[in-house]
Short mmCIF file of C-alpha atoms and ligand atoms in Angstrom, two decimals:
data_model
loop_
_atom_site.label_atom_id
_atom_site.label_comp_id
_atom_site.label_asym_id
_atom_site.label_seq_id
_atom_site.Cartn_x
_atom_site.Cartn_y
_atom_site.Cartn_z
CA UNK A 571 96.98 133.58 103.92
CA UNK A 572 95.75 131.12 101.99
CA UNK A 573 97.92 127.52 100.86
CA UNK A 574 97.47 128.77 97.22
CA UNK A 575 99.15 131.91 98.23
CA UNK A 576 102.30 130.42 98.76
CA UNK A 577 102.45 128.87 95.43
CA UNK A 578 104.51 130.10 92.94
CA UNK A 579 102.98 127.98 90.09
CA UNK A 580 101.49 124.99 88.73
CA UNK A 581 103.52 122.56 86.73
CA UNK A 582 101.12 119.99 86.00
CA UNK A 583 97.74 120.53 85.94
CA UNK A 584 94.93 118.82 87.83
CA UNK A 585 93.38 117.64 84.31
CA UNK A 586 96.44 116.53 82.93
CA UNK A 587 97.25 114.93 85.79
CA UNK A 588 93.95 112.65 85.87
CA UNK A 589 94.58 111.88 82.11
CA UNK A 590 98.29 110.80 82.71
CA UNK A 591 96.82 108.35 85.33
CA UNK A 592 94.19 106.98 83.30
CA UNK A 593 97.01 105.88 80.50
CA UNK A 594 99.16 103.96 83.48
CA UNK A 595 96.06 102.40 84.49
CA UNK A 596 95.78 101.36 80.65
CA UNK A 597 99.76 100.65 80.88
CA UNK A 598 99.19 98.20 83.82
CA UNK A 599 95.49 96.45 82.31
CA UNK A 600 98.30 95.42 79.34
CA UNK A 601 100.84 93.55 81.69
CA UNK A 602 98.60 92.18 84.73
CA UNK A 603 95.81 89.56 84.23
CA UNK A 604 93.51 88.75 87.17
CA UNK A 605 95.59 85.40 87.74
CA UNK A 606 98.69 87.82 88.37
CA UNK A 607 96.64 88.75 91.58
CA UNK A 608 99.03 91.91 92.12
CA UNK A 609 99.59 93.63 95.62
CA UNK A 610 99.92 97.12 95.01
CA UNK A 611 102.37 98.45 97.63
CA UNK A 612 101.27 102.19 98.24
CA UNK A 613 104.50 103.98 99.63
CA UNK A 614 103.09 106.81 102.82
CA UNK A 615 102.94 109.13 102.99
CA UNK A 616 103.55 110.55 99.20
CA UNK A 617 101.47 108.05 97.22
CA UNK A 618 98.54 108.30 98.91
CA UNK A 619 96.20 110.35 96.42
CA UNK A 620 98.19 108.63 93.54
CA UNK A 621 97.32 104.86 94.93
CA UNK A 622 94.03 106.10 95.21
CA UNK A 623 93.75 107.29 91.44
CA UNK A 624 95.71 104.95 90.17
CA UNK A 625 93.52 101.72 91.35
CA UNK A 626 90.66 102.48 90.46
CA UNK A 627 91.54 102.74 86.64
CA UNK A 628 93.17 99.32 86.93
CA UNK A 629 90.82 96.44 85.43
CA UNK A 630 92.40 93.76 86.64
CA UNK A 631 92.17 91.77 89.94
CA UNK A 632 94.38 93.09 92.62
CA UNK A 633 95.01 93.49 96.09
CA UNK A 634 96.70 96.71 98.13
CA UNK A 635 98.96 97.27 100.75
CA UNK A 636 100.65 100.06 102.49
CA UNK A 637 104.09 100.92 103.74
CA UNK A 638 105.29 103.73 105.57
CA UNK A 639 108.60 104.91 105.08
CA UNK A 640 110.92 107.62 106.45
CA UNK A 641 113.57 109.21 104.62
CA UNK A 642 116.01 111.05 107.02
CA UNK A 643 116.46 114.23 106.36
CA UNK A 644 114.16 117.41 106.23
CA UNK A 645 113.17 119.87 104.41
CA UNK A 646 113.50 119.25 100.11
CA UNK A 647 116.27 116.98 100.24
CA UNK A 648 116.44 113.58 101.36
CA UNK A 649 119.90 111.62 102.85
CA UNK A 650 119.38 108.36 101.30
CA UNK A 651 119.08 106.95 104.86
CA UNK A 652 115.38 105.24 104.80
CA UNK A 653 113.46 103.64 107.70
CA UNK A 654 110.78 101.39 107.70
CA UNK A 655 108.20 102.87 109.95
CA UNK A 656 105.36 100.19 109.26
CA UNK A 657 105.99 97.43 107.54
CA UNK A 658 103.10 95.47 105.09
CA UNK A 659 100.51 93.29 106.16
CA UNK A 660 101.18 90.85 103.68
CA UNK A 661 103.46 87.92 102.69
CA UNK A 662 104.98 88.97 99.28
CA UNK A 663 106.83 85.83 98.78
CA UNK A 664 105.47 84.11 95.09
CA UNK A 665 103.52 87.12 94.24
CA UNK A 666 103.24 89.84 92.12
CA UNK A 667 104.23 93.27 93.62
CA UNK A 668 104.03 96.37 92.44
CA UNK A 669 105.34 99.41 94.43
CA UNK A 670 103.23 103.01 93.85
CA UNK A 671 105.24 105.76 94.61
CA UNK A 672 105.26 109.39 94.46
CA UNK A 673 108.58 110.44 93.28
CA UNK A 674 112.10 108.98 92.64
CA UNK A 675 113.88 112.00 93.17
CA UNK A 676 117.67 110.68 94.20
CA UNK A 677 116.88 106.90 93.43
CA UNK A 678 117.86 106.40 97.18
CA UNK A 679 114.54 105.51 98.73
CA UNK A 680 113.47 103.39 96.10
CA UNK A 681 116.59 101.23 95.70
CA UNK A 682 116.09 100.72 99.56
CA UNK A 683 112.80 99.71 98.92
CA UNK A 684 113.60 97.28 96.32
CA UNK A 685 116.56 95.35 97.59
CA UNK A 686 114.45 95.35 100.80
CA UNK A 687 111.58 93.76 98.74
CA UNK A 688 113.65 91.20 96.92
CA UNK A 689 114.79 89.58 99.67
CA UNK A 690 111.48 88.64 100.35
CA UNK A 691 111.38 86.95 97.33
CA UNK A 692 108.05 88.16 95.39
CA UNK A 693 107.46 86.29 92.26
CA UNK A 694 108.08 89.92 90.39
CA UNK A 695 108.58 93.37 91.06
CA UNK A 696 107.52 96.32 89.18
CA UNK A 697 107.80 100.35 89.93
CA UNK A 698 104.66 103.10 89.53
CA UNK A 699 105.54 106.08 90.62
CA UNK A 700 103.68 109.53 89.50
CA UNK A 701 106.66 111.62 89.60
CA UNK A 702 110.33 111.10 88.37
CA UNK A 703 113.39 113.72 88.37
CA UNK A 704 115.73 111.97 85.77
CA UNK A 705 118.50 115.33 86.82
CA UNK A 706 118.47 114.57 89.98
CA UNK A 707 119.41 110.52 90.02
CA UNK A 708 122.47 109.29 91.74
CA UNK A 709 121.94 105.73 91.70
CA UNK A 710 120.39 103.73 88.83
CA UNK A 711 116.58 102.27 90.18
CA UNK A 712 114.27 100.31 86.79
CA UNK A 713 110.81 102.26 86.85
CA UNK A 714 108.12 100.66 84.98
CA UNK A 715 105.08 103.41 85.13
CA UNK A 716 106.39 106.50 84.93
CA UNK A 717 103.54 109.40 85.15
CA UNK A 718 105.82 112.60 84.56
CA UNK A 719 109.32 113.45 84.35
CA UNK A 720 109.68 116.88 86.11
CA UNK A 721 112.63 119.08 86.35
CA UNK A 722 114.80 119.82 88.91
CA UNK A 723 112.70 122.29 91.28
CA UNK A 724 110.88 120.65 94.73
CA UNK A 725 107.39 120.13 94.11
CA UNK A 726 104.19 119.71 96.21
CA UNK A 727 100.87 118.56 95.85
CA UNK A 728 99.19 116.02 94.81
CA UNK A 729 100.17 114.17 98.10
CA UNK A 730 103.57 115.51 98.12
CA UNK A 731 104.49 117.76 100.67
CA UNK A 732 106.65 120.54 102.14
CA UNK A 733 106.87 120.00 105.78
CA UNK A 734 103.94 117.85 106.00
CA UNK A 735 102.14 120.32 103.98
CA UNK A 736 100.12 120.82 100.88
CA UNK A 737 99.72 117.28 100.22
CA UNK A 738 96.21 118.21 99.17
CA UNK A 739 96.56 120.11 96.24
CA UNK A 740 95.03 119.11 93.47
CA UNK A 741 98.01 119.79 91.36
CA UNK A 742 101.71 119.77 91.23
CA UNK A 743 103.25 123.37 92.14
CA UNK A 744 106.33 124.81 92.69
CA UNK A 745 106.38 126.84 96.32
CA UNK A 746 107.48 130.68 96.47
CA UNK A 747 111.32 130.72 97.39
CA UNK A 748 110.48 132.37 100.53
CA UNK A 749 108.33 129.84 101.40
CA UNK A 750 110.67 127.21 101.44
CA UNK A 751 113.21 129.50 102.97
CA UNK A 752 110.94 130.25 106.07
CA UNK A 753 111.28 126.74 106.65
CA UNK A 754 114.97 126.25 106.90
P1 IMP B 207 114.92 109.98 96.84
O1 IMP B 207 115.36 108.97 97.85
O2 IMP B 207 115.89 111.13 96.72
O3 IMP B 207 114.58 109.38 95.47
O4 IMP B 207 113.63 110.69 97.40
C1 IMP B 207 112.44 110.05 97.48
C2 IMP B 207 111.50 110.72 98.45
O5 IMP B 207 111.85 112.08 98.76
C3 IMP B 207 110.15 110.79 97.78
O6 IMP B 207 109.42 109.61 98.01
C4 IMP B 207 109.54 112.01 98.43
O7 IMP B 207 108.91 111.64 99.64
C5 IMP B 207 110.72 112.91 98.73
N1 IMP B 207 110.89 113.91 97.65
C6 IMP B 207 111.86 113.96 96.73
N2 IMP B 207 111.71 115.01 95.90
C7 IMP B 207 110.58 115.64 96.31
C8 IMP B 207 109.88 116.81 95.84
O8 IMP B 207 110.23 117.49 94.86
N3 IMP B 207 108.76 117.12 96.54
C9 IMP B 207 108.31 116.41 97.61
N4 IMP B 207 108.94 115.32 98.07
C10 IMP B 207 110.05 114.94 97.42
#
């Protein structure tokens, strides 16, 4: 059995998905100047494939970063309980940040992220994220660059996973329900 077997089917393509990038990049080129200097923070595990995308349509001096992050819980629902598992390299105090993340699903993970971020005291703070599921919000987190609003169903691909898994699809999919029931 192959990975594609198990999914049920695509919701956004791998074309319209390097398109949708391409605009953010555009998005960002029309806020950030190369004396901005931004870190991009790339949130692991999720963001990966998006941070990877994303920065090389941006035309502006920046720097990256990475953070790993653990949200309790397993399976396709998170408990709003976040850990820091590695923490950035760099000082964010005075400077321009801009957190890349996958999805904002809850809000939970996110808002962690950003009160943990402003105490540190960056000179501003901006959201990217490639994913959002307005539905599914249950606390209110700004988003600056959104790529695509999705609906309530858990996703993969892309760099988001099920179990670890399927990170490396080249597009976002929806899993066969038995799929994600084997799992629970
Ligand atoms: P939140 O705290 O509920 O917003 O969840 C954020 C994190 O949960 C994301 O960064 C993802 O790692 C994970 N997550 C939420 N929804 C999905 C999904 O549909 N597919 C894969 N991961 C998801």
């Amino acid at each position: 059995m192959s990975l594609l077997d198990d999914v049920e089917k695509t919701l956004i393509s791998q074309v319209a998905i390097e398109e949708r990038i391409a605009q953010l990049g555009a998005e960002m080129n029309a806020v950030y100047t190369d004396n901005d200097l931004p870190l991009l923070v790339c949130i692991l595990r999720g963001a990966f494939i998006f941070m990877a995308d994303l920065t090389r349509h941006l035309a502006f001096r920046h720097e990256v970063d990475f953070m790993v992050i653990s949200s309790y819980g397993k399976g396709t629902t998170s408990t709003g309980v976040v850990r820091i598992l590695l923490d950035l390299a760099a000082n964010i105090e005075g400077r321009h940040v801009v957190i890349v993340e996958d999805i904002v699903d809850t809000g939970h993970t996110l808002s962690y992220i950003l009160r943990n971020f402003k105490a540190r005291n960056p000179a501003s703070l901006r959201v990217a994220t490639l994913l959002s599921k307005p539905s599914r919000r249950e606390i209110e987190v700004p988003v600056d660059f959104v790529g695509f609003e999705v609906p309530n169903e858990f996703v993969i691909g892309y760099g988001l996973d099920f179990v670890e898994q399927y990170r490396n699809l080249p597009f976002i999919g929806v899993l066969k329900p038995e799929v994600y029931q084997s799992q629970v």
